[in-house]
Amino acid sequence: MADIAIRVENISKQYTLGVRSHTSLRDLVSDHLRMGFCRPTRANGRAPASETTIWALKDVSFEVQRGEFLSIVGANGSGKSTLLKVLSRITEPTEGRAEIHGTVGSLLEVGTGFVPELSGRENIYLNGAILGMKKAAIDARFDEIVAFAEIDKFIDTPVKRYSSGMYVRLAFAVAAHLEPEILIVDEVLSVGDAAFQKKCIGKMEDVTKSGRTILFVSHNMAAVTTLSTSAILLHRGQIIYRGSPLEVVQAYMDKVPMALARVERNLAPSSDAPFTITAVRTMDDEDKPAAVFRRSGGVVVEIEGLVHERQTVGGEYLIAVDVKTAYDMMLFRTHNIEYRECAGIPRDRGAFILRCVLPPNLFPAGTYRIGIHTAVAGKRDLEYQYPVLEFDLVQDQLLCDLFTGIAGLLTPRCEWRLTYADASQPSASLSSAAGDRDRIR
């Protein structure tokens, strides 16, 4: 028992769609008054159709040892964030129990843990008090927290006036520096810029080395494989695999049916446009629908559309694909006729399919969003839809894992050329492809 930090036994969490939980006395009173004027109807004695129940978690059981860095992996809607909320005591489980042996510091969605009306300084002391720390202990860490969060000029400003980036920086600094025995971090960590993410990753490594326990949810498979000591895979609210980080990432790609991921989006465009987009899907380099891809494989964005009015010379129809990070940072835009060899849209009326291939080994592992922009060249914009789809990239090899995810927004594989000082030895061009590893060694 002394070595167990967290024990989860048959945790289940059920939600009722269409029914809002009361989070404050104000909500309770306002809902009660509203119900006095509008009483819900029941047909044949049954609950309204909107009151549909779903199980966000179902019979989840596992243990976490002290000092373990456990990553929780799964597609959107698999129950990852719900599990962290249960363990952080933000929400109660419907069934089962969880034993937490130690103080908990949580960094979940923006807005959790701080009182908006209080200043950054006041929230630091409030969170320290909640963790059971004395004022002298908080004083000793106060300057380090402020310096880490880089908000010294705004420390006495109410946090409701902070940007999301400032808020997250302070929230992580507080959670990590007040030394809780268990640190719970959700994907919200990625809201920060690249430099701050690097600081956070370094801090989490320090926390683990100090013997404290970390639970980490992320779509960044490179961070999972680099930082974690173990991982679990959630699917439809249940654990379907537990093992080493690399094993779990592989299981994520192999075991979770891609048909259940959101790989296609049917669009409802405006009716007066000369051409419209009707569907967008993501596919792998074998033309199979997918939402999770290896970095070394290409991502195909397939676009279906209809031409309603015949194109004219000088008024070509344009389709642009935007690729952004999960937090809406623009990476690049490509469109269908930017080069002569690119595919134009048929001039005559009828259906068409365009395929845009995003090059492999261009992005670090993580989650990305696609936007679709349509226009008539030189005349007018038609429509911009974002986000249309999301896809995940995962690391598929160990080479350079230590740098992946914190080295930049783009991580292309570049050619490396070796020249020997001895002229008798031939020069060699070395790529970083898997087949060249033996030559690199």
Short mmCIF file of C-alpha atoms in Angstrom, two decimals:
data_model
loop_
_atom_site.label_atom_id
_atom_site.label_comp_id
_atom_site.label_asym_id
_atom_site.label_seq_id
_atom_site.Cartn_x
_atom_site.Cartn_y
_atom_site.Cartn_z
CA MET A 1 0.00 0.00 0.00
CA ALA A 2 2.86 2.41 0.83
CA ASP A 3 4.02 2.34 -2.81
CA ILE A 4 0.56 3.03 -4.29
CA ALA A 5 -0.19 6.65 -5.17
CA ILE A 6 -3.54 6.06 -6.92
CA ARG A 7 -5.86 3.05 -6.89
CA VAL A 8 -8.91 3.13 -9.16
CA GLU A 9 -11.52 0.41 -8.68
CA ASN A 10 -14.36 -0.05 -11.19
CA ILE A 11 -14.89 3.65 -11.79
CA SER A 12 -17.88 4.45 -14.02
CA LYS A 13 -19.30 7.85 -14.90
CA GLN A 14 -22.72 8.34 -16.48
CA TYR A 15 -24.03 11.57 -17.97
CA THR A 16 -27.59 12.43 -18.95
CA LEU A 17 -27.73 14.42 -22.16
CA GLY A 18 -30.08 17.36 -22.06
CA VAL A 19 -29.87 17.75 -18.27
CA ARG A 20 -27.52 20.36 -16.86
CA SER A 21 -25.82 19.63 -13.56
CA HIS A 22 -26.05 22.37 -10.91
CA THR A 23 -22.69 23.93 -10.26
CA SER A 24 -23.81 26.78 -8.02
CA LEU A 25 -26.71 27.98 -5.84
CA ARG A 26 -27.51 30.54 -8.55
CA ASP A 27 -27.94 27.74 -11.12
CA LEU A 28 -30.16 25.78 -8.75
CA VAL A 29 -32.44 28.74 -8.00
CA SER A 30 -32.71 29.89 -11.63
CA ASP A 31 -33.50 26.40 -12.85
CA HIS A 32 -36.11 25.94 -10.12
CA LEU A 33 -37.86 29.19 -11.07
CA ARG A 34 -37.76 28.33 -14.77
CA MET A 35 -39.25 24.90 -14.12
CA GLY A 36 -42.16 26.61 -12.35
CA PHE A 37 -43.18 28.15 -15.67
CA CYS A 38 -42.19 25.37 -18.03
CA ARG A 39 -42.74 21.87 -16.72
CA PRO A 40 -41.14 19.10 -18.83
CA THR A 41 -43.64 16.82 -20.50
CA ARG A 42 -43.45 13.06 -20.53
CA ALA A 43 -44.95 10.80 -23.15
CA ASN A 44 -46.46 7.60 -21.78
CA GLY A 45 -44.71 8.16 -18.48
CA ARG A 46 -41.24 8.06 -20.01
CA ALA A 47 -38.50 10.67 -19.79
CA PRO A 48 -38.13 13.17 -22.66
CA ALA A 49 -36.09 11.89 -25.60
CA SER A 50 -33.38 14.50 -24.91
CA GLU A 51 -32.58 12.85 -21.57
CA THR A 52 -30.36 10.18 -23.08
CA THR A 53 -27.70 8.65 -20.84
CA ILE A 54 -24.14 7.85 -21.90
CA TRP A 55 -21.29 6.21 -20.03
CA ALA A 56 -18.17 8.37 -20.31
CA LEU A 57 -16.30 5.78 -18.20
CA LYS A 58 -17.20 2.15 -17.60
CA ASP A 59 -15.51 -0.19 -15.07
CA VAL A 60 -12.11 1.48 -15.19
CA SER A 61 -9.55 -0.04 -12.81
CA PHE A 62 -5.80 0.51 -12.47
CA GLU A 63 -3.06 1.38 -9.99
CA VAL A 64 -0.32 4.00 -10.18
CA GLN A 65 2.90 3.54 -8.21
CA ARG A 66 4.57 6.44 -6.43
CA GLY A 67 6.99 8.17 -8.77
CA GLU A 68 5.33 6.73 -11.89
CA PHE A 69 4.72 8.92 -14.95
CA LEU A 70 1.51 7.50 -16.45
CA SER A 71 0.18 8.80 -19.76
CA ILE A 72 -3.46 8.30 -20.75
CA VAL A 73 -3.97 7.94 -24.49
CA GLY A 74 -7.14 7.76 -26.56
CA ALA A 75 -9.20 9.40 -29.26
CA ASN A 76 -11.44 12.40 -28.59
CA GLY A 77 -14.43 11.30 -26.53
CA SER A 78 -12.70 8.23 -25.08
CA GLY A 79 -13.09 9.46 -21.48
CA LYS A 80 -9.60 10.77 -20.75
CA SER A 81 -10.59 14.18 -19.39
CA THR A 82 -13.53 12.71 -17.47
CA LEU A 83 -11.16 10.32 -15.72
CA LEU A 84 -8.84 13.15 -14.73
CA LYS A 85 -11.79 15.16 -13.38
CA VAL A 86 -12.85 12.23 -11.24
CA LEU A 87 -9.33 11.79 -9.88
CA SER A 88 -9.07 15.55 -9.25
CA ARG A 89 -12.38 15.42 -7.32
CA ILE A 90 -14.00 17.89 -9.71
CA THR A 91 -16.76 15.40 -10.44
CA GLU A 92 -18.04 12.36 -8.58
CA PRO A 93 -18.09 8.90 -10.18
CA THR A 94 -21.44 7.23 -10.72
CA GLU A 95 -20.01 3.90 -9.59
CA GLY A 96 -16.73 2.68 -8.14
CA ARG A 97 -14.11 4.39 -6.03
CA ALA A 98 -10.66 5.93 -6.26
CA GLU A 99 -8.04 6.07 -3.53
CA ILE A 100 -5.63 9.01 -3.72
CA HIS A 101 -2.64 8.77 -1.40
CA GLY A 102 -1.15 12.25 -1.34
CA THR A 103 -1.89 15.87 -2.22
CA VAL A 104 -3.04 16.54 -5.78
CA GLY A 105 -2.21 19.45 -8.07
CA SER A 106 -4.33 19.60 -11.25
CA LEU A 107 -4.00 21.48 -14.50
CA LEU A 108 -7.09 20.68 -16.55
CA GLU A 109 -9.10 23.00 -18.79
CA VAL A 110 -8.52 26.75 -18.62
CA GLY A 111 -10.59 28.15 -15.79
CA THR A 112 -10.17 25.31 -13.31
CA GLY A 113 -8.58 26.04 -9.95
CA PHE A 114 -8.47 29.85 -9.88
CA VAL A 115 -10.96 32.41 -8.58
CA PRO A 116 -11.38 34.95 -11.44
CA GLU A 117 -11.91 37.95 -9.16
CA LEU A 118 -8.70 37.33 -7.22
CA SER A 119 -5.28 38.45 -8.39
CA GLY A 120 -2.55 36.10 -9.47
CA ARG A 121 -0.82 36.61 -6.11
CA GLU A 122 -3.98 35.80 -4.15
CA ASN A 123 -4.66 32.69 -6.23
CA ILE A 124 -1.14 31.38 -5.60
CA TYR A 125 -1.66 31.61 -1.84
CA LEU A 126 -5.19 30.20 -2.09
CA ASN A 127 -3.98 27.14 -4.02
CA GLY A 128 -1.12 26.63 -1.59
CA ALA A 129 -3.54 26.74 1.33
CA ILE A 130 -5.80 24.19 -0.38
CA LEU A 131 -2.78 21.89 -0.66
CA GLY A 132 -2.21 22.28 3.08
CA MET A 133 0.91 24.42 2.81
CA LYS A 134 1.83 27.06 5.36
CA LYS A 135 2.35 30.67 4.33
CA ALA A 136 6.10 30.48 4.93
CA ALA A 137 6.39 27.55 2.51
CA ILE A 138 4.42 29.42 -0.16
CA ASP A 139 6.55 32.53 0.41
CA ALA A 140 9.68 30.48 -0.24
CA ARG A 141 8.40 29.43 -3.69
CA PHE A 142 6.49 32.56 -4.66
CA ASP A 143 9.24 34.30 -6.66
CA GLU A 144 10.08 31.08 -8.50
CA ILE A 145 6.44 30.60 -9.50
CA VAL A 146 6.10 34.14 -10.82
CA ALA A 147 9.39 33.94 -12.73
CA PHE A 148 8.43 30.61 -14.30
CA ALA A 149 5.02 31.95 -15.39
CA GLU A 150 6.61 35.19 -16.73
CA ILE A 151 3.77 37.36 -15.44
CA ASP A 152 5.57 39.51 -12.84
CA LYS A 153 4.01 42.73 -14.20
CA PHE A 154 0.50 41.33 -13.82
CA ILE A 155 0.78 39.38 -10.58
CA ASP A 156 -1.57 41.79 -8.75
CA THR A 157 -4.11 41.91 -11.61
CA PRO A 158 -7.31 39.82 -11.30
CA VAL A 159 -6.82 36.64 -13.32
CA LYS A 160 -10.10 37.25 -15.18
CA ARG A 161 -8.15 39.85 -17.15
CA TYR A 162 -5.41 37.38 -18.14
CA SER A 163 -5.10 35.98 -21.64
CA SER A 164 -5.47 32.21 -21.95
CA GLY A 165 -1.70 31.90 -22.35
CA MET A 166 -0.99 33.90 -19.17
CA TYR A 167 -3.60 31.91 -17.29
CA VAL A 168 -2.15 28.56 -18.30
CA ARG A 169 1.42 29.64 -17.55
CA LEU A 170 0.46 30.66 -14.04
CA ALA A 171 -1.71 27.57 -13.52
CA PHE A 172 1.10 25.22 -14.50
CA ALA A 173 3.66 27.11 -12.43
CA VAL A 174 1.43 26.88 -9.36
CA ALA A 175 0.60 23.21 -9.91
CA ALA A 176 4.24 22.20 -10.42
CA HIS A 177 6.05 24.43 -7.91
CA LEU A 178 3.81 24.02 -4.87
CA GLU A 179 5.05 20.43 -4.78
CA PRO A 180 1.90 18.30 -4.73
CA GLU A 181 2.67 14.63 -4.40
CA ILE A 182 0.53 13.88 -7.47
CA LEU A 183 0.45 16.16 -10.53
CA ILE A 184 -2.42 15.77 -13.04
CA VAL A 185 -1.94 17.53 -16.41
CA ASP A 186 -4.38 17.59 -19.31
CA GLU A 187 -3.74 18.54 -22.96
CA VAL A 188 -4.27 22.20 -22.02
CA LEU A 189 -0.50 22.35 -21.53
CA SER A 190 -0.18 22.78 -25.29
CA VAL A 191 -1.86 26.20 -25.16
CA GLY A 192 1.51 27.75 -24.32
CA ASP A 193 4.07 28.70 -26.95
CA ALA A 194 6.95 26.40 -27.94
CA ALA A 195 9.41 27.92 -25.47
CA PHE A 196 6.99 27.56 -22.57
CA GLN A 197 6.12 23.98 -23.55
CA LYS A 198 9.83 23.18 -23.39
CA LYS A 199 10.00 24.66 -19.89
CA CYS A 200 6.96 22.64 -18.81
CA ILE A 201 8.38 19.39 -20.16
CA GLY A 202 11.63 20.05 -18.32
CA LYS A 203 9.72 20.80 -15.14
CA MET A 204 7.69 17.59 -15.41
CA GLU A 205 10.92 15.64 -15.79
CA ASP A 206 12.21 17.30 -12.61
CA VAL A 207 8.96 16.47 -10.80
CA THR A 208 9.28 12.80 -11.75
CA LYS A 209 12.94 12.64 -10.69
CA SER A 210 11.94 14.02 -7.29
CA GLY A 211 9.78 10.93 -6.74
CA ARG A 212 6.38 12.51 -7.30
CA THR A 213 3.66 10.99 -9.47
CA ILE A 214 2.33 12.41 -12.77
CA LEU A 215 -0.82 11.60 -14.75
CA PHE A 216 -0.60 13.09 -18.23
CA VAL A 217 -3.18 13.28 -21.03
CA SER A 218 -1.89 14.28 -24.45
CA HIS A 219 -2.42 13.71 -28.16
CA ASN A 220 1.30 14.37 -28.65
CA MET A 221 2.55 10.81 -28.95
CA ALA A 222 6.16 11.96 -29.02
CA ALA A 223 5.76 13.53 -25.58
CA VAL A 224 4.04 10.35 -24.38
CA THR A 225 6.83 8.07 -25.56
CA THR A 226 9.59 10.41 -24.38
CA LEU A 227 8.35 11.36 -20.90
CA SER A 228 6.21 8.47 -19.67
CA THR A 229 7.25 5.36 -17.80
CA SER A 230 3.94 3.64 -18.61
CA ALA A 231 0.68 4.34 -20.41
CA ILE A 232 -2.92 3.18 -20.76
CA LEU A 233 -5.21 3.30 -23.79
CA LEU A 234 -8.82 4.35 -23.27
CA HIS A 235 -11.50 3.57 -25.84
CA ARG A 236 -15.20 4.30 -25.33
CA GLY A 237 -14.62 4.81 -21.63
CA GLN A 238 -12.79 1.54 -21.04
CA ILE A 239 -9.13 0.55 -20.73
CA ILE A 240 -8.28 -1.72 -23.64
CA TYR A 241 -4.50 -1.80 -23.24
CA ARG A 242 -1.80 -1.01 -20.69
CA GLY A 243 1.94 -1.29 -21.17
CA SER A 244 5.04 0.65 -22.11
CA PRO A 245 4.49 4.00 -23.86
CA LEU A 246 5.64 2.63 -27.22
CA GLU A 247 3.38 -0.41 -26.91
CA VAL A 248 0.37 1.73 -26.06
CA VAL A 249 0.99 4.15 -28.93
CA GLN A 250 1.23 1.19 -31.31
CA ALA A 251 -1.98 -0.25 -29.86
CA TYR A 252 -3.67 3.14 -30.30
CA MET A 253 -2.94 2.96 -34.01
CA ASP A 254 -3.68 -0.75 -34.45
CA LYS A 255 -6.51 -1.56 -32.03
CA VAL A 256 -8.79 1.50 -32.11
CA PRO A 257 -11.06 1.14 -35.17
CA MET A 258 -10.48 4.10 -37.43
CA ALA A 259 -14.10 3.88 -38.58
CA LEU A 260 -15.02 5.27 -35.17
CA ALA A 261 -12.77 8.28 -35.57
CA ARG A 262 -14.01 11.37 -37.32
CA VAL A 263 -12.42 10.91 -40.72
CA GLU A 264 -15.11 12.48 -42.92
CA ARG A 265 -17.18 15.64 -42.80
CA ASN A 266 -20.22 16.29 -44.96
CA LEU A 267 -20.66 20.00 -45.59
CA ALA A 268 -23.75 22.13 -46.17
CA PRO A 269 -22.48 25.00 -48.33
CA SER A 270 -24.40 28.07 -49.46
CA SER A 271 -26.73 27.49 -52.41
CA ASP A 272 -25.77 30.51 -54.52
CA ALA A 273 -22.07 29.64 -55.02
CA PRO A 274 -20.87 28.68 -58.54
CA PHE A 275 -19.26 25.56 -57.05
CA THR A 276 -19.52 23.87 -53.66
CA ILE A 277 -17.66 21.41 -51.43
CA THR A 278 -19.84 18.51 -50.33
CA ALA A 279 -17.45 16.30 -48.33
CA VAL A 280 -13.92 16.24 -46.93
CA ARG A 281 -12.10 13.17 -45.59
CA THR A 282 -8.63 12.20 -44.45
CA MET A 283 -6.98 9.05 -45.81
CA ASP A 284 -3.62 7.33 -45.44
CA ASP A 285 -1.17 6.64 -48.24
CA GLU A 286 -2.98 3.36 -48.95
CA ASP A 287 -6.27 5.21 -49.56
CA LYS A 288 -7.85 3.96 -46.32
CA PRO A 289 -9.93 6.40 -44.23
CA ALA A 290 -7.98 7.31 -41.10
CA ALA A 291 -7.66 9.95 -38.41
CA VAL A 292 -4.35 8.77 -36.91
CA PHE A 293 -1.19 8.70 -39.03
CA ARG A 294 2.49 7.96 -38.60
CA ARG A 295 4.78 10.90 -39.23
CA SER A 296 6.61 8.93 -41.91
CA GLY A 297 3.44 8.44 -43.96
CA GLY A 298 1.60 11.05 -45.98
CA VAL A 299 -1.82 12.43 -45.06
CA VAL A 300 -4.28 12.63 -47.95
CA VAL A 301 -7.05 15.23 -47.77
CA GLU A 302 -9.74 14.17 -50.24
CA ILE A 303 -12.30 16.81 -51.26
CA GLU A 304 -15.56 16.13 -53.07
CA GLY A 305 -17.47 18.93 -54.76
CA LEU A 306 -19.91 20.05 -57.43
CA VAL A 307 -19.54 22.62 -60.21
CA HIS A 308 -22.86 24.46 -60.68
CA GLU A 309 -21.76 27.14 -63.17
CA ARG A 310 -19.21 26.71 -65.93
CA GLN A 311 -15.85 28.34 -65.21
CA THR A 312 -14.67 31.28 -67.31
CA VAL A 313 -11.12 32.17 -68.32
CA GLY A 314 -9.58 34.33 -65.59
CA GLY A 315 -12.20 33.22 -63.08
CA GLU A 316 -10.83 29.83 -62.09
CA TYR A 317 -12.32 28.10 -59.10
CA LEU A 318 -9.92 27.82 -56.16
CA ILE A 319 -9.86 25.49 -53.16
CA ALA A 320 -7.37 26.10 -50.38
CA VAL A 321 -6.49 23.73 -47.53
CA ASP A 322 -5.33 25.33 -44.28
CA VAL A 323 -3.37 23.27 -41.77
CA LYS A 324 -3.31 24.54 -38.18
CA THR A 325 -2.27 23.21 -34.80
CA ALA A 326 -4.85 21.98 -32.29
CA TYR A 327 -4.80 25.49 -30.81
CA ASP A 328 -5.40 27.28 -34.11
CA MET A 329 -1.86 28.40 -34.91
CA MET A 330 -1.61 28.65 -38.70
CA LEU A 331 1.09 26.43 -40.20
CA PHE A 332 0.50 26.86 -43.93
CA ARG A 333 -2.06 27.12 -46.73
CA THR A 334 -1.94 25.27 -50.03
CA HIS A 335 -4.40 25.62 -52.94
CA ASN A 336 -5.22 23.59 -55.98
CA ILE A 337 -3.63 25.72 -58.73
CA GLU A 338 -0.62 27.25 -57.00
CA TYR A 339 1.65 25.38 -59.42
CA ARG A 340 1.04 24.44 -63.04
CA GLU A 341 1.21 20.75 -62.26
CA CYS A 342 -1.48 21.04 -59.58
CA ALA A 343 -5.03 19.95 -60.27
CA GLY A 344 -7.64 22.43 -61.40
CA ILE A 345 -11.39 21.97 -61.03
CA PRO A 346 -13.31 20.81 -64.14
CA ARG A 347 -14.72 23.73 -66.12
CA ASP A 348 -18.05 22.08 -66.94
CA ARG A 349 -20.83 21.29 -64.53
CA GLY A 350 -20.66 18.08 -62.53
CA ALA A 351 -19.03 16.31 -59.60
CA PHE A 352 -15.31 16.23 -58.94
CA ILE A 353 -12.79 14.85 -56.42
CA LEU A 354 -9.55 16.63 -55.50
CA ARG A 355 -6.76 15.01 -53.49
CA CYS A 356 -4.24 17.09 -51.56
CA VAL A 357 -1.28 15.08 -50.19
CA LEU A 358 0.39 16.59 -47.13
CA PRO A 359 4.06 15.56 -47.21
CA PRO A 360 5.42 13.06 -44.66
CA ASN A 361 7.91 13.96 -41.93
CA LEU A 362 6.91 17.61 -41.96
CA PHE A 363 5.19 18.10 -38.60
CA PRO A 364 6.05 16.96 -35.08
CA ALA A 365 3.70 14.46 -33.49
CA GLY A 366 0.46 16.06 -32.31
CA THR A 367 -3.07 17.04 -33.29
CA TYR A 368 -3.79 19.17 -36.36
CA ARG A 369 -6.87 20.83 -37.83
CA ILE A 370 -7.95 21.33 -41.43
CA GLY A 371 -9.81 24.31 -42.85
CA ILE A 372 -11.27 24.61 -46.36
CA HIS A 373 -11.45 27.94 -48.23
CA THR A 374 -13.19 28.37 -51.61
CA ALA A 375 -12.94 31.34 -53.96
CA VAL A 376 -13.20 32.50 -57.58
CA ALA A 377 -9.77 33.70 -58.73
CA GLY A 378 -9.56 37.46 -59.03
CA LYS A 379 -13.24 37.98 -58.19
CA ARG A 380 -14.53 36.93 -54.77
CA ASP A 381 -14.20 34.70 -51.77
CA LEU A 382 -16.96 32.15 -51.41
CA GLU A 383 -16.75 30.34 -48.10
CA TYR A 384 -14.34 29.43 -45.31
CA GLN A 385 -15.08 26.47 -43.05
CA TYR A 386 -12.89 25.69 -40.05
CA PRO A 387 -12.24 23.34 -38.44
CA VAL A 388 -13.50 20.78 -40.91
CA LEU A 389 -11.52 17.79 -39.60
CA GLU A 390 -8.79 16.91 -37.13
CA PHE A 391 -6.06 14.31 -37.44
CA ASP A 392 -3.31 13.00 -35.16
CA LEU A 393 0.30 12.33 -36.08
CA VAL A 394 2.27 9.88 -33.95
CA GLN A 395 5.96 9.10 -33.79
CA ASP A 396 6.77 5.75 -35.38
CA GLN A 397 10.41 5.37 -34.41
CA LEU A 398 12.80 6.13 -31.58
CA LEU A 399 15.26 8.16 -33.64
CA CYS A 400 15.42 11.73 -32.29
CA ASP A 401 12.40 11.22 -30.00
CA LEU A 402 14.11 13.36 -27.37
CA PHE A 403 13.80 16.39 -29.63
CA THR A 404 10.42 15.76 -31.21
CA GLY A 405 7.61 18.01 -30.05
CA ILE A 406 9.77 20.78 -28.62
CA ALA A 407 12.06 21.55 -31.56
CA GLY A 408 9.72 23.70 -33.64
CA LEU A 409 6.44 23.89 -35.51
CA LEU A 410 7.88 21.96 -38.45
CA THR A 411 10.24 18.98 -38.29
CA PRO A 412 11.18 18.03 -41.86
CA ARG A 413 13.67 15.26 -42.56
CA CYS A 414 16.62 16.89 -44.20
CA GLU A 415 19.43 15.35 -46.21
CA TRP A 416 22.75 15.11 -44.39
CA ARG A 417 25.97 14.76 -46.40
CA LEU A 418 29.12 13.23 -44.95
CA THR A 419 32.49 14.21 -46.39
CA TYR A 420 35.62 12.37 -45.26
CA ALA A 421 38.79 14.29 -44.55
CA ASP A 422 40.63 11.45 -46.30
CA ALA A 423 40.11 12.06 -50.02
CA SER A 424 40.33 8.32 -50.68
CA GLN A 425 37.01 7.78 -48.90
CA PRO A 426 33.86 8.50 -50.95
CA SER A 427 31.39 11.15 -49.80
CA ALA A 428 28.06 9.88 -48.61
CA SER A 429 24.62 11.38 -48.57
CA LEU A 430 22.74 10.33 -45.46
CA SER A 431 19.02 10.69 -45.08
CA SER A 432 17.23 10.07 -41.83
CA ALA A 433 15.00 7.36 -43.32
CA ALA A 434 14.68 4.15 -41.37
CA GLY A 435 16.62 2.22 -44.00
CA ASP A 436 19.67 4.43 -43.49
CA ARG A 437 20.03 3.91 -39.75
CA ASP A 438 22.77 1.29 -40.08
CA ARG A 439 24.82 3.66 -42.20
CA ILE A 440 24.40 6.44 -39.65
CA ARG A 441 25.68 4.15 -36.92
#
